[in-house]
CSV table of C-alpha atoms in Angstrom, one decimal:
chain,number,residue,atom,x,y,z
A,21,UNK,CA,-13.4,11.8,50.5
A,22,UNK,CA,-15.0,14.3,49.2
A,23,UNK,CA,-16.6,16.2,52.2
A,24,UNK,CA,-16.9,19.7,50.5
A,25,UNK,CA,-19.3,18.3,48.3
A,26,UNK,CA,-23.3,18.5,48.8
A,27,UNK,CA,-24.3,15.0,48.5
A,28,UNK,CA,-27.3,16.5,46.7
A,29,UNK,CA,-24.9,17.6,43.9
A,30,UNK,CA,-23.4,14.1,43.7
A,31,UNK,CA,-25.5,13.6,40.7
A,32,UNK,CA,-25.7,14.4,36.7
A,33,UNK,CA,-27.4,17.6,35.9
A,34,UNK,CA,-30.5,16.3,34.8
A,35,UNK,CA,-31.1,14.5,37.8
A,36,UNK,CA,-31.6,18.4,39.7
A,37,UNK,CA,-34.6,19.1,37.8
A,38,UNK,CA,-36.5,15.8,37.3
A,39,UNK,CA,-38.7,16.4,40.7
A,40,UNK,CA,-40.4,18.9,38.7
A,41,UNK,CA,-41.4,17.1,36.0
A,42,UNK,CA,-42.7,14.2,37.3
A,43,UNK,CA,-46.6,13.8,38.1
A,44,UNK,CA,-47.4,15.7,41.2
A,45,UNK,CA,-49.6,13.2,42.2
A,46,UNK,CA,-47.1,10.5,42.5
A,47,UNK,CA,-46.2,9.2,46.1
A,48,UNK,CA,-44.5,5.9,45.1
A,49,UNK,CA,-41.7,5.2,42.8
A,50,UNK,CA,-39.3,1.8,42.8
A,51,UNK,CA,-36.2,1.2,40.9
A,52,UNK,CA,-34.1,-1.6,40.0
A,53,UNK,CA,-30.5,-2.0,39.5
A,54,UNK,CA,-29.7,-4.7,36.9
A,55,UNK,CA,-27.2,-6.3,34.9
A,56,UNK,CA,-28.4,-6.4,31.8
A,57,UNK,CA,-25.9,-8.4,29.7
A,58,UNK,CA,-22.0,-9.4,29.5
A,59,UNK,CA,-19.8,-8.2,27.2
A,60,UNK,CA,-16.8,-11.3,28.9
A,61,UNK,CA,-17.7,-14.4,27.2
A,62,UNK,CA,-16.2,-16.6,30.0
A,63,UNK,CA,-18.8,-14.5,32.4
A,64,UNK,CA,-22.8,-14.7,32.3
A,65,UNK,CA,-23.1,-13.8,36.2
A,66,UNK,CA,-21.7,-11.2,38.5
A,67,UNK,CA,-21.2,-11.2,41.9
A,68,UNK,CA,-23.1,-9.2,44.1
A,69,UNK,CA,-21.2,-6.7,46.2
A,70,UNK,CA,-20.3,-3.2,47.1
A,71,UNK,CA,-24.2,-2.0,48.4
A,72,UNK,CA,-22.9,-2.4,52.0
A,73,UNK,CA,-19.7,-0.4,51.2
A,74,UNK,CA,-21.9,2.2,49.6
A,75,UNK,CA,-25.0,2.6,52.4
A,76,UNK,CA,-22.1,2.9,54.8
A,77,UNK,CA,-19.9,5.3,53.1
A,78,UNK,CA,-22.7,7.7,51.4
A,79,UNK,CA,-26.4,7.1,52.9
A,80,UNK,CA,-25.0,6.9,56.2
A,81,UNK,CA,-21.6,8.7,56.7
A,82,UNK,CA,-21.4,11.1,54.1
A,83,UNK,CA,-25.1,12.4,54.1
A,84,UNK,CA,-24.9,12.5,58.1
A,85,UNK,CA,-21.6,15.0,58.4
A,86,UNK,CA,-22.3,16.8,54.9
A,87,UNK,CA,-26.1,17.3,54.9
A,88,UNK,CA,-28.1,16.2,58.0
A,89,UNK,CA,-25.0,17.4,60.3
A,90,UNK,CA,-24.9,21.0,58.8
A,91,UNK,CA,-27.3,23.9,58.6
A,92,UNK,CA,-30.4,24.1,56.5
A,93,UNK,CA,-29.1,27.2,55.5
A,94,UNK,CA,-25.6,25.8,54.4
A,95,UNK,CA,-26.9,22.8,52.7
A,96,UNK,CA,-29.4,24.8,50.7
A,97,UNK,CA,-27.0,27.9,50.0
A,98,UNK,CA,-24.3,25.4,48.4
A,99,UNK,CA,-27.1,23.8,46.5
A,100,UNK,CA,-28.4,26.7,45.0
A,101,UNK,CA,-25.0,28.4,44.4
A,102,UNK,CA,-23.8,25.9,42.2
A,103,UNK,CA,-27.2,25.1,40.2
A,104,UNK,CA,-28.2,28.8,40.0
A,105,UNK,CA,-24.7,29.6,38.5
A,106,UNK,CA,-25.1,26.8,36.0
A,107,UNK,CA,-28.3,25.9,34.9
A,108,UNK,CA,-29.7,29.3,35.6
A,109,UNK,CA,-31.4,31.1,38.4
A,110,UNK,CA,-34.2,29.5,39.7
A,111,UNK,CA,-34.3,26.6,37.5
A,112,UNK,CA,-33.8,24.2,39.9
A,113,UNK,CA,-36.5,23.8,43.1
A,114,UNK,CA,-34.6,23.8,46.2
A,115,UNK,CA,-37.5,23.6,48.4
A,116,UNK,CA,-37.0,19.6,47.8
A,117,UNK,CA,-33.8,20.1,49.5
A,118,UNK,CA,-35.0,21.9,52.7
A,119,UNK,CA,-37.8,19.3,53.1
A,120,UNK,CA,-35.6,16.8,53.0
A,121,UNK,CA,-33.2,18.7,55.8
A,122,UNK,CA,-36.0,19.4,58.0
A,123,UNK,CA,-37.2,15.5,57.8
A,124,UNK,CA,-33.8,14.5,59.1
A,125,UNK,CA,-33.3,11.4,57.3
A,126,UNK,CA,-33.1,9.7,53.7
A,127,UNK,CA,-36.9,8.4,53.3
A,128,UNK,CA,-35.4,5.6,50.8
A,129,UNK,CA,-35.6,1.8,51.2
A,130,UNK,CA,-33.4,-0.9,49.5
A,131,UNK,CA,-34.3,-4.4,48.9
A,132,UNK,CA,-31.7,-6.8,47.8
A,133,UNK,CA,-30.2,-10.0,46.9
A,134,UNK,CA,-27.5,-11.3,49.7
A,135,UNK,CA,-23.8,-9.6,49.1
A,136,UNK,CA,-21.5,-12.5,47.6
A,137,UNK,CA,-24.1,-14.4,45.6
A,138,UNK,CA,-23.5,-14.4,41.9
A,139,UNK,CA,-26.3,-13.2,40.0
A,140,UNK,CA,-27.1,-14.1,36.2
A,141,UNK,CA,-27.4,-11.1,33.4
A,142,UNK,CA,-31.1,-9.7,33.7
A,143,UNK,CA,-31.6,-10.9,37.1
A,144,UNK,CA,-32.2,-7.2,39.4
A,145,UNK,CA,-29.8,-7.2,42.2
A,146,UNK,CA,-31.4,-4.8,44.0
A,147,UNK,CA,-34.4,-2.1,44.1
A,148,UNK,CA,-34.6,1.5,45.8
A,149,UNK,CA,-37.9,3.2,46.8
A,150,UNK,CA,-38.9,5.8,48.7
A,151,UNK,CA,-40.8,5.6,52.1
A,152,UNK,CA,-42.3,9.1,52.4
A,153,UNK,CA,-44.8,10.3,49.6
A,154,UNK,CA,-43.3,13.8,49.5
A,155,UNK,CA,-39.5,12.3,48.2
A,156,UNK,CA,-41.0,10.6,45.2
A,157,UNK,CA,-38.0,11.9,43.4
A,158,UNK,CA,-35.3,10.6,45.5
A,159,UNK,CA,-34.6,7.2,44.5
A,160,UNK,CA,-33.4,8.3,41.1
A,161,UNK,CA,-32.2,11.1,42.0
A,162,UNK,CA,-29.7,8.7,43.7
A,163,UNK,CA,-28.9,7.1,40.5
A,164,UNK,CA,-25.7,8.6,39.4
A,165,UNK,CA,-23.7,8.2,42.6
A,166,UNK,CA,-25.4,4.6,43.2
A,167,UNK,CA,-24.3,3.5,40.0
A,168,UNK,CA,-20.8,5.0,39.9
A,169,UNK,CA,-19.6,3.4,43.1
A,170,UNK,CA,-21.5,-0.4,42.9
A,171,UNK,CA,-20.2,-1.6,39.3
A,172,UNK,CA,-16.9,-1.6,40.5
A,173,UNK,CA,-16.7,-3.6,43.5
A,174,UNK,CA,-18.5,-5.9,41.6
A,175,UNK,CA,-16.1,-6.4,38.9
A,176,UNK,CA,-13.2,-7.0,41.5
A,177,UNK,CA,-15.3,-9.6,43.2
A,178,UNK,CA,-16.1,-11.2,40.1
A,179,UNK,CA,-12.5,-11.2,38.9
A,180,UNK,CA,-11.5,-12.5,42.2
A,181,UNK,CA,-14.0,-15.6,42.2
A,182,UNK,CA,-12.6,-16.1,38.5
A,183,UNK,CA,-9.1,-16.7,39.7
A,184,UNK,CA,-10.3,-18.6,42.7
A,185,UNK,CA,-12.4,-21.6,40.6
A,186,UNK,CA,-9.0,-21.7,38.8
A,187,UNK,CA,-6.9,-22.5,42.0
A,188,UNK,CA,-9.9,-24.6,43.2
A,189,UNK,CA,-9.5,-26.4,40.0
A,190,UNK,CA,-5.9,-27.0,39.9
A,191,UNK,CA,-5.5,-27.6,43.7
A,192,UNK,CA,-8.2,-30.1,44.0
A,193,UNK,CA,-6.2,-32.1,40.9
A,194,UNK,CA,-2.5,-31.7,42.3
A,195,UNK,CA,-2.6,-30.6,46.1
A,196,UNK,CA,-3.2,-32.4,49.3
A,197,UNK,CA,-6.8,-31.4,50.3
A,198,UNK,CA,-5.4,-29.7,53.6
A,199,UNK,CA,-3.3,-27.2,51.5
A,200,UNK,CA,-5.0,-23.4,51.8
A,201,UNK,CA,-6.3,-22.1,48.7
A,202,UNK,CA,-6.7,-19.0,50.2
A,203,UNK,CA,-3.5,-17.7,49.9
A,204,UNK,CA,-3.0,-19.0,46.4
A,205,UNK,CA,-2.9,-15.7,44.8
A,206,UNK,CA,-2.6,-12.0,46.0
A,207,UNK,CA,-3.6,-8.9,44.5
A,208,UNK,CA,-0.6,-6.2,43.7
A,209,UNK,CA,-2.7,-3.7,41.9
A,210,UNK,CA,-2.6,-0.7,44.2
A,211,UNK,CA,-0.1,1.3,42.1
A,212,UNK,CA,-2.0,0.9,39.0
A,213,UNK,CA,-5.4,2.0,40.4
A,214,UNK,CA,-7.3,4.9,39.3
A,215,UNK,CA,-6.7,6.3,43.2
A,216,UNK,CA,-7.0,5.1,46.7
A,217,UNK,CA,-10.8,4.8,46.4
A,218,UNK,CA,-10.3,2.4,43.7
A,219,UNK,CA,-7.9,0.6,45.5
A,220,UNK,CA,-10.0,0.0,48.2
A,221,UNK,CA,-13.0,-1.4,46.3
A,222,UNK,CA,-10.4,-3.8,44.3
A,223,UNK,CA,-9.1,-5.3,47.4
A,224,UNK,CA,-12.3,-5.5,49.1
A,225,UNK,CA,-13.9,-7.3,46.3
A,226,UNK,CA,-10.5,-9.1,46.0
A,227,UNK,CA,-10.5,-10.5,49.5
A,228,UNK,CA,-13.8,-12.4,49.2
A,229,UNK,CA,-12.0,-15.1,47.5
A,230,UNK,CA,-8.4,-14.6,48.7
A,231,UNK,CA,-6.5,-13.3,52.0
A,232,UNK,CA,-3.4,-11.9,50.1
A,233,UNK,CA,-3.2,-8.2,49.2
A,234,UNK,CA,-0.2,-5.9,49.0
A,235,UNK,CA,-2.6,-2.8,49.6
A,236,UNK,CA,-2.2,-2.3,53.2
A,237,UNK,CA,-5.1,0.3,53.8
A,238,UNK,CA,-7.6,-2.4,52.5
A,239,UNK,CA,-7.5,-3.9,56.4
A,240,UNK,CA,-8.8,-1.0,58.1
A,241,UNK,CA,-11.2,-0.2,55.6
A,242,UNK,CA,-12.5,-4.2,55.6
A,243,UNK,CA,-12.6,-3.8,59.4
A,244,UNK,CA,-14.8,-0.6,59.1
A,245,UNK,CA,-17.1,-2.1,56.5
A,246,UNK,CA,-17.4,-5.3,57.3
A,247,UNK,CA,-17.3,-5.5,61.0
A,248,UNK,CA,-13.9,-7.4,61.3
A,249,UNK,CA,-10.8,-7.3,63.3
A,250,UNK,CA,-7.3,-8.5,62.1
A,251,UNK,CA,-6.3,-9.1,65.5
A,252,UNK,CA,-8.9,-11.6,66.0
A,253,UNK,CA,-9.2,-13.1,62.6
A,254,UNK,CA,-7.9,-13.5,58.8
A,255,UNK,CA,-8.8,-10.0,57.5
A,256,UNK,CA,-5.9,-9.8,55.0
A,257,UNK,CA,-2.6,-10.5,54.8
A,258,UNK,CA,0.7,-9.1,53.3
A,259,UNK,CA,4.3,-10.5,52.9
A,260,UNK,CA,7.9,-9.5,53.5
A,261,UNK,CA,9.5,-8.8,50.2
A,262,UNK,CA,12.6,-6.8,48.8
A,263,UNK,CA,12.1,-4.5,46.0
A,264,UNK,CA,14.6,-3.5,42.8
A,265,UNK,CA,15.7,-0.2,45.1
A,266,UNK,CA,16.7,-2.7,48.0
A,267,UNK,CA,18.5,-5.1,45.7
A,268,UNK,CA,20.3,-2.6,43.5
A,269,UNK,CA,21.5,-0.2,46.6
A,270,UNK,CA,23.0,-3.5,48.4
A,271,UNK,CA,24.6,-4.3,45.1
A,272,UNK,CA,26.1,-1.1,44.9
A,273,UNK,CA,27.5,-1.3,48.2
A,274,UNK,CA,28.7,-4.9,48.4
A,275,UNK,CA,29.6,-5.6,44.8
A,276,UNK,CA,27.9,-8.3,44.7
A,277,UNK,CA,24.1,-10.1,45.1
A,278,UNK,CA,25.1,-12.9,47.6
A,279,UNK,CA,26.1,-10.9,50.4
A,280,UNK,CA,22.7,-9.3,50.7
A,281,UNK,CA,20.8,-12.7,49.9
A,282,UNK,CA,22.8,-14.3,52.7
A,283,UNK,CA,21.9,-11.4,55.2
A,284,UNK,CA,18.3,-11.7,54.4
A,285,UNK,CA,18.3,-15.1,55.4
A,286,UNK,CA,20.7,-15.2,58.4
A,287,UNK,CA,20.5,-11.8,59.9
A,288,UNK,CA,17.3,-9.9,58.9
A,289,UNK,CA,14.6,-12.7,58.9
A,290,UNK,CA,16.1,-15.8,60.3
A,291,UNK,CA,12.6,-16.9,61.5
A,292,UNK,CA,10.5,-15.3,58.7
A,293,UNK,CA,9.4,-16.4,54.9
A,294,UNK,CA,10.2,-13.5,52.5
A,295,UNK,CA,10.4,-13.4,48.8
A,296,UNK,CA,13.5,-11.6,47.1
A,297,UNK,CA,13.1,-10.2,43.5
A,298,UNK,CA,16.3,-11.5,41.9
A,299,UNK,CA,16.1,-10.2,38.1
A,300,UNK,CA,18.2,-6.7,38.9
A,301,UNK,CA,20.9,-8.3,36.9
A,302,UNK,CA,20.6,-11.7,35.8
A,303,UNK,CA,17.5,-13.8,37.1
A,304,UNK,CA,18.9,-17.4,35.8
A,305,UNK,CA,22.7,-16.5,37.0
A,306,UNK,CA,21.1,-16.2,40.7
A,307,UNK,CA,19.1,-19.5,40.7
A,308,UNK,CA,21.7,-21.6,39.2
A,309,UNK,CA,25.0,-20.2,40.6
A,310,UNK,CA,24.2,-18.1,43.8
A,311,UNK,CA,21.5,-20.2,45.3
A,312,UNK,CA,23.9,-23.2,45.3
A,313,UNK,CA,26.3,-21.2,47.3
A,314,UNK,CA,23.5,-20.3,49.7
A,315,UNK,CA,22.4,-24.1,50.2
A,316,UNK,CA,23.2,-24.6,53.6
A,317,UNK,CA,21.7,-21.1,54.8
A,318,UNK,CA,18.7,-21.8,52.8
A,319,UNK,CA,17.7,-25.3,54.4
A,320,UNK,CA,18.9,-23.6,57.8
A,321,UNK,CA,16.6,-20.9,57.6
A,322,UNK,CA,13.5,-21.2,59.7
A,323,UNK,CA,11.2,-20.0,56.8
A,324,UNK,CA,10.5,-20.3,53.2
A,325,UNK,CA,12.6,-18.4,50.6
A,326,UNK,CA,10.5,-17.4,47.5
A,327,UNK,CA,12.3,-16.5,44.4
A,328,UNK,CA,10.7,-14.0,42.5
A,329,UNK,CA,11.5,-13.1,38.9
A,330,UNK,CA,10.1,-9.9,37.7
A,331,UNK,CA,10.8,-9.6,34.0
A,332,UNK,CA,10.4,-11.9,30.6
A,333,UNK,CA,7.7,-14.3,30.1
A,334,UNK,CA,6.1,-14.9,33.7
A,335,UNK,CA,4.8,-18.3,32.6
A,336,UNK,CA,8.3,-19.4,31.5
A,337,UNK,CA,10.1,-17.6,34.4
A,338,UNK,CA,7.9,-19.5,37.0
A,339,UNK,CA,7.5,-22.7,35.9
A,340,UNK,CA,11.0,-23.2,35.0
A,341,UNK,CA,12.0,-21.9,38.4
A,342,UNK,CA,10.2,-24.7,40.1
A,343,UNK,CA,11.9,-27.3,38.1
A,344,UNK,CA,15.2,-25.9,38.7
A,345,UNK,CA,14.3,-25.6,42.3
A,346,UNK,CA,13.6,-29.1,42.5
A,347,UNK,CA,16.7,-30.4,41.1
A,348,UNK,CA,18.5,-28.2,43.7
A,349,UNK,CA,16.4,-28.7,46.4
A,350,UNK,CA,14.3,-31.6,45.7
A,351,UNK,CA,11.0,-32.4,48.1
A,352,UNK,CA,8.4,-34.7,48.5
A,353,UNK,CA,5.5,-36.6,46.8
A,354,UNK,CA,2.2,-35.5,47.9
A,355,UNK,CA,-0.8,-37.7,48.3
A,356,UNK,CA,-1.8,-37.4,44.9
A,357,UNK,CA,1.5,-38.1,43.3
A,358,UNK,CA,2.7,-34.5,42.4
A,359,UNK,CA,6.0,-33.3,43.7
A,360,UNK,CA,6.3,-30.4,46.1
A,361,UNK,CA,9.3,-28.3,46.8
A,362,UNK,CA,11.3,-28.7,49.9
A,363,UNK,CA,9.6,-26.1,52.3
A,364,UNK,CA,12.5,-23.8,52.7
A,365,UNK,CA,11.9,-22.9,48.7
A,366,UNK,CA,9.1,-21.7,46.5
A,367,UNK,CA,8.5,-19.7,43.5
A,368,UNK,CA,6.6,-16.6,43.2
A,369,UNK,CA,5.8,-14.1,39.8
A,370,UNK,CA,4.6,-10.9,41.6
A,371,UNK,CA,2.1,-9.5,39.1
A,372,UNK,CA,1.4,-9.8,35.5
A,373,UNK,CA,-0.6,-12.9,36.3
A,374,UNK,CA,-3.7,-13.0,33.5
A,375,UNK,CA,-6.5,-15.7,34.2
A,376,UNK,CA,-4.9,-17.1,31.0
A,377,UNK,CA,-1.6,-17.0,32.5
A,378,UNK,CA,-3.0,-18.4,35.4
A,379,UNK,CA,-4.4,-21.4,34.2
A,380,UNK,CA,-1.3,-21.7,31.7
A,381,UNK,CA,1.1,-21.9,34.8
A,382,UNK,CA,-1.2,-24.7,36.7
A,383,UNK,CA,-1.2,-26.5,33.4
A,384,UNK,CA,2.1,-26.7,33.0
A,385,UNK,CA,3.2,-27.4,36.3
A,386,UNK,CA,0.3,-30.4,36.7
A,387,UNK,CA,1.8,-31.8,33.1
A,388,UNK,CA,5.4,-32.0,34.5
A,389,UNK,CA,3.8,-33.8,37.8
A,390,UNK,CA,4.2,-30.9,40.2
A,391,UNK,CA,1.5,-29.5,42.4
A,392,UNK,CA,0.2,-26.2,41.6
A,393,UNK,CA,0.9,-25.0,45.5
A,394,UNK,CA,4.7,-24.7,44.5
A,395,UNK,CA,4.0,-21.3,43.2
A,396,UNK,CA,2.6,-18.2,44.5
A,397,UNK,CA,1.1,-15.8,42.1
A,398,UNK,CA,0.3,-11.9,42.1
A,399,UNK,CA,-2.4,-10.3,40.3
A,400,UNK,CA,-1.7,-6.8,39.2
A,401,UNK,CA,-4.0,-3.7,38.0
A,402,UNK,CA,-4.3,-5.0,34.7
A,403,UNK,CA,-6.6,-7.6,35.8
A,404,UNK,CA,-8.7,-5.4,37.8
A,405,UNK,CA,-9.3,-3.4,35.0
A,406,UNK,CA,-9.3,-5.4,31.9
A,407,UNK,CA,-9.3,-9.1,30.2
A,408,UNK,CA,-8.1,-10.3,27.2
A,409,UNK,CA,-10.3,-12.5,25.4
A,410,UNK,CA,-9.8,-13.9,21.7
A,411,UNK,CA,-6.7,-11.5,21.2
A,412,UNK,CA,-8.9,-8.6,22.1
A,413,UNK,CA,-8.4,-6.2,24.8
A,414,UNK,CA,-11.5,-5.6,27.1
A,415,UNK,CA,-11.8,-3.0,29.5
A,416,UNK,CA,-14.0,-3.0,32.4
A,417,UNK,CA,-16.5,-0.2,32.6
A,418,UNK,CA,-20.2,-0.1,33.9
A,419,UNK,CA,-21.2,-1.3,30.4
A,420,UNK,CA,-19.1,-4.2,31.1
A,421,UNK,CA,-22.1,-6.2,32.5
A,422,UNK,CA,-24.8,-3.2,30.9
A,423,UNK,CA,-25.5,-2.1,34.9
A,424,UNK,CA,-28.4,0.4,35.3
A,425,UNK,CA,-30.7,1.8,37.6
A,426,UNK,CA,-34.3,2.1,35.8
A,427,UNK,CA,-37.9,2.9,37.8
A,428,UNK,CA,-40.4,0.0,37.1
A,429,UNK,CA,-43.1,1.4,39.2
A,430,UNK,CA,-45.0,4.1,40.5
A,431,UNK,CA,-48.4,4.7,42.6
A,432,UNK,CA,-50.0,8.1,41.3
A,433,UNK,CA,-53.1,9.3,43.0
A,434,UNK,CA,-54.0,6.0,44.7
A,435,UNK,CA,-53.3,3.7,41.5
A,436,UNK,CA,-50.6,1.2,40.7
A,437,UNK,CA,-48.8,1.5,37.4
A,438,UNK,CA,-46.2,-0.6,35.8
A,439,UNK,CA,-43.2,1.7,34.6
A,440,UNK,CA,-40.8,0.4,32.0
A,441,UNK,CA,-38.9,1.3,28.7
A,442,UNK,CA,-39.1,-0.8,25.5
A,443,UNK,CA,-37.2,1.0,22.8
A,444,UNK,CA,-37.9,-0.7,19.4
A,445,UNK,CA,-34.3,-1.1,18.1
A,446,UNK,CA,-32.7,-2.0,21.5
A,447,UNK,CA,-33.5,-5.5,23.3
A,448,UNK,CA,-30.8,-4.5,25.6
A,449,UNK,CA,-32.0,-1.6,27.1
A,450,UNK,CA,-35.4,-2.9,27.7
A,451,UNK,CA,-36.0,-3.0,31.3
A,452,UNK,CA,-38.6,-4.7,33.6
A,453,UNK,CA,-42.3,-3.9,34.1
A,454,UNK,CA,-43.6,-3.4,37.1
A,455,UNK,CA,-42.8,-5.0,40.7
A,456,UNK,CA,-40.2,-7.9,40.3
A,457,UNK,CA,-40.0,-11.0,42.2
A,458,UNK,CA,-36.9,-13.0,42.5
A,459,UNK,CA,-36.5,-16.4,43.3
A,460,UNK,CA,-34.3,-19.8,42.4
A,461,UNK,CA,-35.6,-22.2,40.2
A,462,UNK,CA,-35.7,-26.1,40.7
A,463,UNK,CA,-31.8,-25.9,39.7
A,464,UNK,CA,-30.7,-23.2,42.3
A,465,UNK,CA,-30.2,-20.8,39.8
A,466,UNK,CA,-31.8,-17.2,40.2
A,467,UNK,CA,-34.5,-16.1,38.3
A,468,UNK,CA,-37.1,-13.5,38.0
A,469,UNK,CA,-40.5,-12.6,37.3
A,470,UNK,CA,-41.6,-9.0,36.5
A,471,UNK,CA,-45.2,-7.2,36.1
A,472,UNK,CA,-46.4,-7.5,39.8
A,473,UNK,CA,-47.8,-4.7,41.7
A,474,UNK,CA,-47.6,-4.0,45.3
A,475,UNK,CA,-51.0,-5.6,45.9
A,476,UNK,CA,-50.1,-8.7,43.6
A,477,UNK,CA,-46.4,-9.4,44.4
A,478,UNK,CA,-46.0,-13.1,46.1
A,479,UNK,CA,-44.1,-13.7,49.3
A,480,UNK,CA,-40.8,-15.0,49.5
A,481,UNK,CA,-39.1,-12.6,47.6
A,482,UNK,CA,-35.8,-12.9,47.3
A,483,UNK,CA,-34.8,-9.3,47.4
A,484,UNK,CA,-35.0,-8.4,51.2
A,485,UNK,CA,-35.2,-4.5,52.9
A,486,UNK,CA,-31.4,-3.9,53.5
A,487,UNK,CA,-31.8,-0.2,54.4
A,488,UNK,CA,-34.8,2.0,55.3
A,489,UNK,CA,-34.9,5.9,56.6
A,490,UNK,CA,-31.2,6.0,57.3
A,491,UNK,CA,-30.6,2.5,58.9
A,492,UNK,CA,-28.8,-0.5,57.8
A,493,UNK,CA,-31.5,-3.2,58.2
A,494,UNK,CA,-28.9,-6.4,57.2
A,495,UNK,CA,-25.1,-5.9,57.7
A,496,UNK,CA,-22.6,-8.8,56.4
A,497,UNK,CA,-19.5,-9.6,58.2
A,498,UNK,CA,-16.5,-10.5,55.9
A,499,UNK,CA,-16.5,-14.3,57.3
A,500,UNK,CA,-20.3,-14.3,56.0
A,501,UNK,CA,-19.3,-13.1,52.6
A,502,UNK,CA,-16.3,-15.4,52.3
A,503,UNK,CA,-18.5,-18.2,53.2
A,504,UNK,CA,-21.5,-17.0,50.4
A,505,UNK,CA,-18.4,-17.1,48.1
A,506,UNK,CA,-17.1,-20.5,49.1
A,507,UNK,CA,-20.7,-22.1,48.7
A,508,UNK,CA,-21.4,-20.2,45.5
A,509,UNK,CA,-17.8,-21.9,44.1
A,510,UNK,CA,-19.4,-25.5,45.6
């Protein structure tokens, strides 16, 4: 983490001076975080996720260590050092920082929809307001860091749900109902993410819908944030697998590929399932010629050997592998009339599986009479950062859903005021006006009404308090989040 940075500097420059610009008689401000649009054709909603991660990591741990846990002079002097030498001496009032430090806690309240629910665009996901009249500037001062920390886990959670929708569709058509869907796909994005922090957010979002990830640090991260324990429950799982370094170095010594594959089956992992990357030289030679020579060892292996291609057209490679494995090893026909490979073999493709390719692979398998559980698929960093639609690559950013935090309500000198923006030339940037009431309509869809004040907003608002004055009021476990996702998909 960035423990050397004063948390009151985790913002854009202009945020540091707004406290001097607002009406001095203002005692209350309320801002809403809202996905204002979607730039992705297949998405008209986004998963509400990441707020608990942000509250624990920044509003509690980071502020306690790097602000309230330090002396007032250390905190204030660093604030002044940076801003006096950039904006100009005396431009930014540091007295507000002294007052906040002396208060000893963050005087803000956050109300939010439940994490894990799919929220339609235009509906506010959470609000942030001050709980102490002297800190009306604070909610918007936190906008930069909130926005930066929230939008990406929401994207990765939405990505995970999208793949899970595909899995649910095709598994319900081709697989026995007792076949697990939570391990159908795994995330393989770590090395392609924008650093460790990005990788943790990606896996956290992904693991709401699936239990497989190649990112080992996701386990302790999920345990810390979502009160789970990998020794007692299925937090996330990895897999035993070879890589090209392993395969090529053994080939250099053995002079062939069969020797090491036999060793994997009989010596290293006789009782453990594993995947072996087989395209270091000639993938189809291994499938067609080497595997038949290992037929006895594979059938006597107390586990499953997953045949992994890693080059060529992944759709063709993984589906054709299933067809050829059936010819060699056979299998059974399940209750829905689809062929299932012998339990000792399976096909896997470790990454490159976009949503379109995932759908294509499953569709080909189904049309050829095979259950979709015959393949294990991996989702790499591309799908965590980009989607292809109509031949266009659409990278994920904060603007994928136009997410923004906008002030919508204020109390000034004892009076209630709606605060809003309504640019003449942009409906997209229009904000809510006044306090927002979020509810479910008769069809169960989330909707909202704005225009309320503190004295007129009705009871039953689905935006409920989750954080107040430095303490989390509502925590979600990983199990609860997965149950919410499952309910959203049903």
